[in-house]
Amino acid sequence: MRHVRSISELGRDRILGLLNLADRMAEINSRPVPKVPALRGRTVVSLFYEDSTRTRLSFETAARRLSADTMNFSVSSSSVNKGESLRDTVETITDMGVDAFVVRHKSAGVPWQIAQWTTAAVINAGDGAHQHPTQALLDAYTITRSRNSQDLAGLRVAIVGDIRHSRVARSNVEAFTALGAEVLLVAPPTLLPPVVSHWPVEVVHDFDSVVDSVDVLYMLRLQAERMNQGLVPSLAEYSTHYGLTPRRVARMSVDAQVMHPGPMNRGVEMVVDPAEIRGSLIHRQVTNGVAVRMAVLFDSLAVEPDHSALREEAR
Amino acid sequence: MTIVIKGGSIVGATGVTNADVLIDGDRIVEVGQGLRGDESLDAQGCHVFPGFVDLHTHLREPGREEAETIETGSRAAALGGYTAVVAMPNTNPAQDSVAVVKFVRDQGVRAGLCDVFPSGCITVAREGKVLAPFADLTAVGVRVFTDDGNGVQDPALMRRALEYARTLGVTMAQHCEVQDLTRHAVMDECACSSDLGLPGWPAIAEEMMVSRDIELCRLTGGRLHVLHVSTRGSVELVRQAKRDGLPVTAEVTPHHLALDHELLRSFDPVYKVNPPLRSMEDVLALRQGLVDGTIDAIATDHAPHPPRDKELPLDQAPPGMLGLEYALGVVNSVVDVTPSRLAEVFSINPARIAQIGDRHGAGAVVGAPANLSVVDLAATWRAEDHRSASLSRNVPYRGRSLRGKVRHTILYGRAVVRDGEAMR
């Protein structure tokens, strides 16, 4: 039983192990019957305090393909509305005999707090602006596998946009650099964390100065409320300076790739139709998400990781 | 009835002398060798301090009696060696009226464990809009005014408050925080908050208000006390104000002297406090300020919260830590100062700032009220082994070894704490 709460907690070796395991899961997903009995009898609870249909569905699909039982704790219709505390909720569900919590919460650190109150594995599906480790794993998986490589050595990856409020950016900086990539953060100063001098990254304010020299452009979603907070003067100005426009796409090198964690803000950070971008990995990110989450669940929950269970079909 | 404190080292502002202390009723009647009384308190190996005075205690009553009451907070104070506390006004209702102030003081008298001096609000309901009735509150004994928890944002209002402070001879104690710079803040703005994705509370938000209020103090001549100084820049501003001869005083909490912002990486809300824990560089500057006299007083900012509030996610949990029972042990463990300096910062200076020097801060002096704290400065103990008298458990010192423990606390001649146990 192992937690997956942050990329730094995993470290390079475990990241590489999970990416290799994801290859086996991808193979399962390509079968006519994409289901194995590997986690039969195990129970996975989705505890989503923040709406995220796509991440929740991705985890639930992953759990079911491994034959785990899934429970979905819906905050809107639960005892939380009757004032139940996070601790009481976690302890109650633990008493039912569950094996893993998949947790999404708007507050940073909640997976660490939950781990104190349960014997189950805690898998972080996004905590505040802190971490989203399975997103980073699926992104690393998507880049490496699209280039038939094991790691990201020698690649120049630019993460563009609202780094300050992005758990995806924090996880990806750790994952990409752990796998050997050179990482650039491209954003106005107001959308960067106050202190990043200790991060192993290069900070760039002028998108145009790097757009032609990167291998991967990772575009982040810009929420409209950032304008109301005065962090950007207007969405139009942001779009002009930091959006992926047809002009910038035309300047990208021929084999450069474009990624986005979704959901996209068309017309803000994505001014082009992603279908028009030859190197778009956006659909592959979603597909790979299921395989990577299967790898994470299997690695966290299999008592003695029995790889033979990945071979047989679920009956 | 007479009590003699036997075999201790008596601490005053100028030095330490070995002597017994004889108390008759509520007064000290003799200091010397080989004294005898009806009753005896053993002070062998201990220092006899003037009873400690806390300028900054949240007793939570009225309004949040689940977290603390005036009785339980007074007991924690006595166990920590305090004979007087200044009760912060962020109660419900707030201490902005004569009725509430009298209620708090009466509850303190009823508990009988330490003197409780209610502070008054600077503005009605601590809302920062309308000045509280300073003259009425001063007439019933209030000497320290603060909106603690909130800084007075409006500079015109703060200017008027300091003008009143000058004419009434009272002190305006400011919680220095420019709120426009700390919206949603959870912790210090630093590398750590950047890693954790938490909104930061930048040092500048404190220093701007310290700077503004020092200038308003210069303009008006009203006495200013800076609550819980937490940054290196604030220490420097206060240092310069004192060089300029302004009537400015400052306090620091035990936790800002001992703990730094790296602890927030655990996401444990027990480390959430306002102002937040800062960098080690700030911690060292605060220690230096305490040693060189820039900072006048240790103040606990004892802020009880029930366990369920400290089990909320970090960004939702209320800020605050317990302090009364731990202050002496924490400060004595992290700052290398003489017993005389400890007496100044724990008692003599805060008693002067609170204008209660007629009752507290004199120490073992013939004729003075017998408010004393007998402390074993060499005793080591662990915070987690101590069962706090507070109703709350938000103690940030778990796992730390503390040096210095209160053995007896004497309030107006009565041993309210004897051998580390509260007597009522």
Coordinates of N, CA and C in Angstrom, one line a residue, chain A residues 143 152 154-164 166 168-178 180-188 191-193 196 199-220 238 242 251 256-257 259:
Chain A
I143 N 4.7 12.2 -23.7 CA 5.8 12.8 -24.5 C 6.8 11.6 -24.8
L152 N 13.1 12.1 -20.8 CA 13.0 13.3 -21.5 C 14.3 14.0 -21.7
G154 N 17.4 15.8 -23.0 CA 17.7 16.5 -24.2 C 16.5 17.3 -24.7
L155 N 15.3 17.2 -24.1 CA 14.1 17.9 -24.7 C 14.0 19.2 -24.0
R156 N 13.5 20.2 -24.7 CA 13.3 21.6 -24.2 C 11.7 21.7 -24.2
V157 N 11.2 21.8 -22.9 CA 9.8 21.9 -22.7 C 9.4 23.2 -22.1
A158 N 8.5 23.9 -22.8 CA 8.0 25.2 -22.3 C 6.6 25.0 -21.7
I159 N 6.4 25.4 -20.4 CA 5.1 25.5 -19.8 C 4.7 26.9 -19.8
V160 N 3.5 27.2 -20.5 CA 3.1 28.5 -20.8 C 1.8 28.9 -20.1
G161 N 1.8 30.0 -19.3 CA 0.5 30.5 -18.8 C 0.5 30.7 -17.3
D162 N -0.6 30.3 -16.6 CA -0.8 30.6 -15.2 C -0.1 29.6 -14.3
I163 N 1.2 29.7 -14.2 CA 2.0 28.8 -13.4 C 1.6 28.9 -11.9
R164 N 1.4 30.2 -11.5 CA 1.1 30.5 -10.1 C 0.0 29.6 -9.5
S166 N -1.3 26.8 -10.8 CA -1.4 25.6 -11.5 C -0.8 24.4 -10.7
V168 N -0.9 21.5 -12.0 CA -0.3 20.8 -13.2 C 1.1 21.3 -13.4
A169 N 1.3 22.6 -13.4 CA 2.6 23.1 -13.6 C 3.6 22.6 -12.6
R170 N 3.2 22.7 -11.3 CA 4.1 22.3 -10.2 C 4.5 20.8 -10.3
S171 N 3.5 20.0 -10.6 CA 3.9 18.5 -10.8 C 4.7 18.3 -12.0
N172 N 4.4 19.0 -13.1 CA 5.1 18.8 -14.3 C 6.6 19.3 -14.3
V173 N 6.8 20.4 -13.6 CA 8.2 20.9 -13.4 C 9.0 19.8 -12.7
E174 N 8.4 19.2 -11.7 CA 9.2 18.2 -11.0 C 9.4 16.9 -11.8
A175 N 8.3 16.5 -12.5 CA 8.4 15.3 -13.3 C 9.3 15.5 -14.5
F176 N 9.1 16.5 -15.2 CA 9.9 16.7 -16.5 C 11.4 16.9 -16.1
T177 N 11.7 17.7 -15.1 CA 13.1 17.8 -14.8 C 13.7 16.5 -14.2
A178 N 12.9 15.8 -13.4 CA 13.4 14.5 -12.9 C 13.8 13.6 -14.1
G180 N 14.9 14.6 -17.0 CA 16.0 15.1 -17.8 C 15.7 16.2 -18.7
A181 N 14.5 16.7 -18.7 CA 14.1 17.8 -19.7 C 14.7 19.1 -19.2
E182 N 14.9 20.0 -20.1 CA 15.1 21.4 -19.8 C 13.8 22.1 -19.8
V183 N 13.4 22.7 -18.7 CA 12.1 23.3 -18.6 C 12.1 24.8 -18.5
L184 N 11.2 25.4 -19.4 CA 11.1 26.9 -19.4 C 9.7 27.2 -18.9
L185 N 9.6 28.2 -18.0 CA 8.3 28.7 -17.6 C 8.1 30.0 -18.4
V186 N 7.0 30.1 -19.1 CA 6.7 31.3 -19.9 C 5.4 31.9 -19.4
A187 N 5.6 33.1 -18.8 CA 4.4 33.8 -18.1 C 4.8 35.2 -17.8
P188 N 3.7 36.0 -17.6 CA 4.0 37.4 -17.0 C 4.3 37.2 -15.6
L191 N 1.7 35.9 -13.0 CA 1.2 34.6 -13.1 C 2.3 33.5 -12.7
L192 N 3.4 34.0 -12.2 CA 4.5 33.1 -11.7 C 4.4 33.1 -10.2
P193 N 4.8 32.0 -9.5 CA 4.9 32.0 -8.1 C 5.8 33.1 -7.6
V196 N 10.7 31.6 -7.5 CA 11.0 30.3 -8.3 C 12.4 30.2 -8.5
W199 N 13.8 26.8 -8.3 CA 13.3 25.7 -9.1 C 14.3 25.5 -10.3
P200 N 14.5 24.3 -10.7 CA 15.5 24.0 -11.8 C 14.9 24.4 -13.2
V201 N 14.5 25.6 -13.4 CA 13.9 26.0 -14.6 C 14.4 27.4 -15.1
E202 N 14.1 27.7 -16.3 CA 14.5 29.0 -16.8 C 13.1 29.8 -17.0
V203 N 13.1 31.0 -16.5 CA 11.9 31.8 -16.6 C 12.0 32.8 -17.7
V204 N 11.0 32.8 -18.6 CA 10.9 33.6 -19.8 C 9.6 34.4 -19.8
H205 N 9.7 35.7 -20.1 CA 8.5 36.5 -20.1 C 8.1 36.8 -21.6
D206 N 9.0 36.5 -22.5 CA 8.7 36.8 -23.9 C 8.5 35.5 -24.7
F207 N 7.2 35.1 -24.9 CA 6.9 33.9 -25.5 C 7.5 33.7 -26.9
D208 N 7.5 34.9 -27.6 CA 8.0 34.8 -29.0 C 9.5 34.5 -29.1
S209 N 10.2 34.8 -28.0 CA 11.6 34.6 -28.0 C 12.0 33.1 -27.9
V210 N 11.0 32.3 -27.5 CA 11.4 30.8 -27.4 C 10.5 29.9 -28.2
V211 N 9.4 30.4 -28.8 CA 8.5 29.6 -29.5 C 9.1 28.7 -30.6
D212 N 10.1 29.2 -31.2 CA 10.7 28.4 -32.3 C 11.8 27.5 -31.8
S213 N 12.1 27.4 -30.5 CA 13.3 26.6 -30.1 C 12.9 25.5 -29.1
V214 N 11.6 25.3 -28.9 CA 11.2 24.3 -28.0 C 10.7 23.0 -28.7
D215 N 10.8 21.9 -28.0 CA 10.3 20.6 -28.5 C 8.9 20.4 -28.1
V216 N 8.5 20.9 -26.9 CA 7.1 20.7 -26.4 C 6.6 22.0 -25.9
L217 N 5.4 22.4 -26.3 CA 4.7 23.6 -25.7 C 3.6 23.1 -24.9
Y218 N 3.7 23.3 -23.6 CA 2.6 22.9 -22.7 C 1.8 24.1 -22.3
M219 N 0.6 24.2 -22.9 CA -0.3 25.3 -22.6 C -1.1 25.1 -21.4
L220 N -1.2 26.1 -20.5 CA -2.1 26.0 -19.3 C -3.3 26.8 -19.5
Y238 N -3.7 39.1 -22.7 CA -3.0 37.8 -22.4 C -2.9 37.0 -23.6
Y242 N 0.5 35.7 -24.7 CA 0.8 34.3 -24.2 C -0.1 33.2 -24.8
R251 N 5.6 29.3 -36.4 CA 7.0 29.5 -36.1 C 7.6 28.3 -35.3
A256 N 7.8 19.9 -33.3 CA 7.4 20.3 -32.0 C 6.0 19.8 -31.7
Q257 N 5.7 19.6 -30.4 CA 4.4 19.1 -30.0 C 3.7 20.1 -29.1
M259 N 0.7 20.4 -26.0 CA -0.1 19.7 -25.0 C -1.0 20.7 -24.2

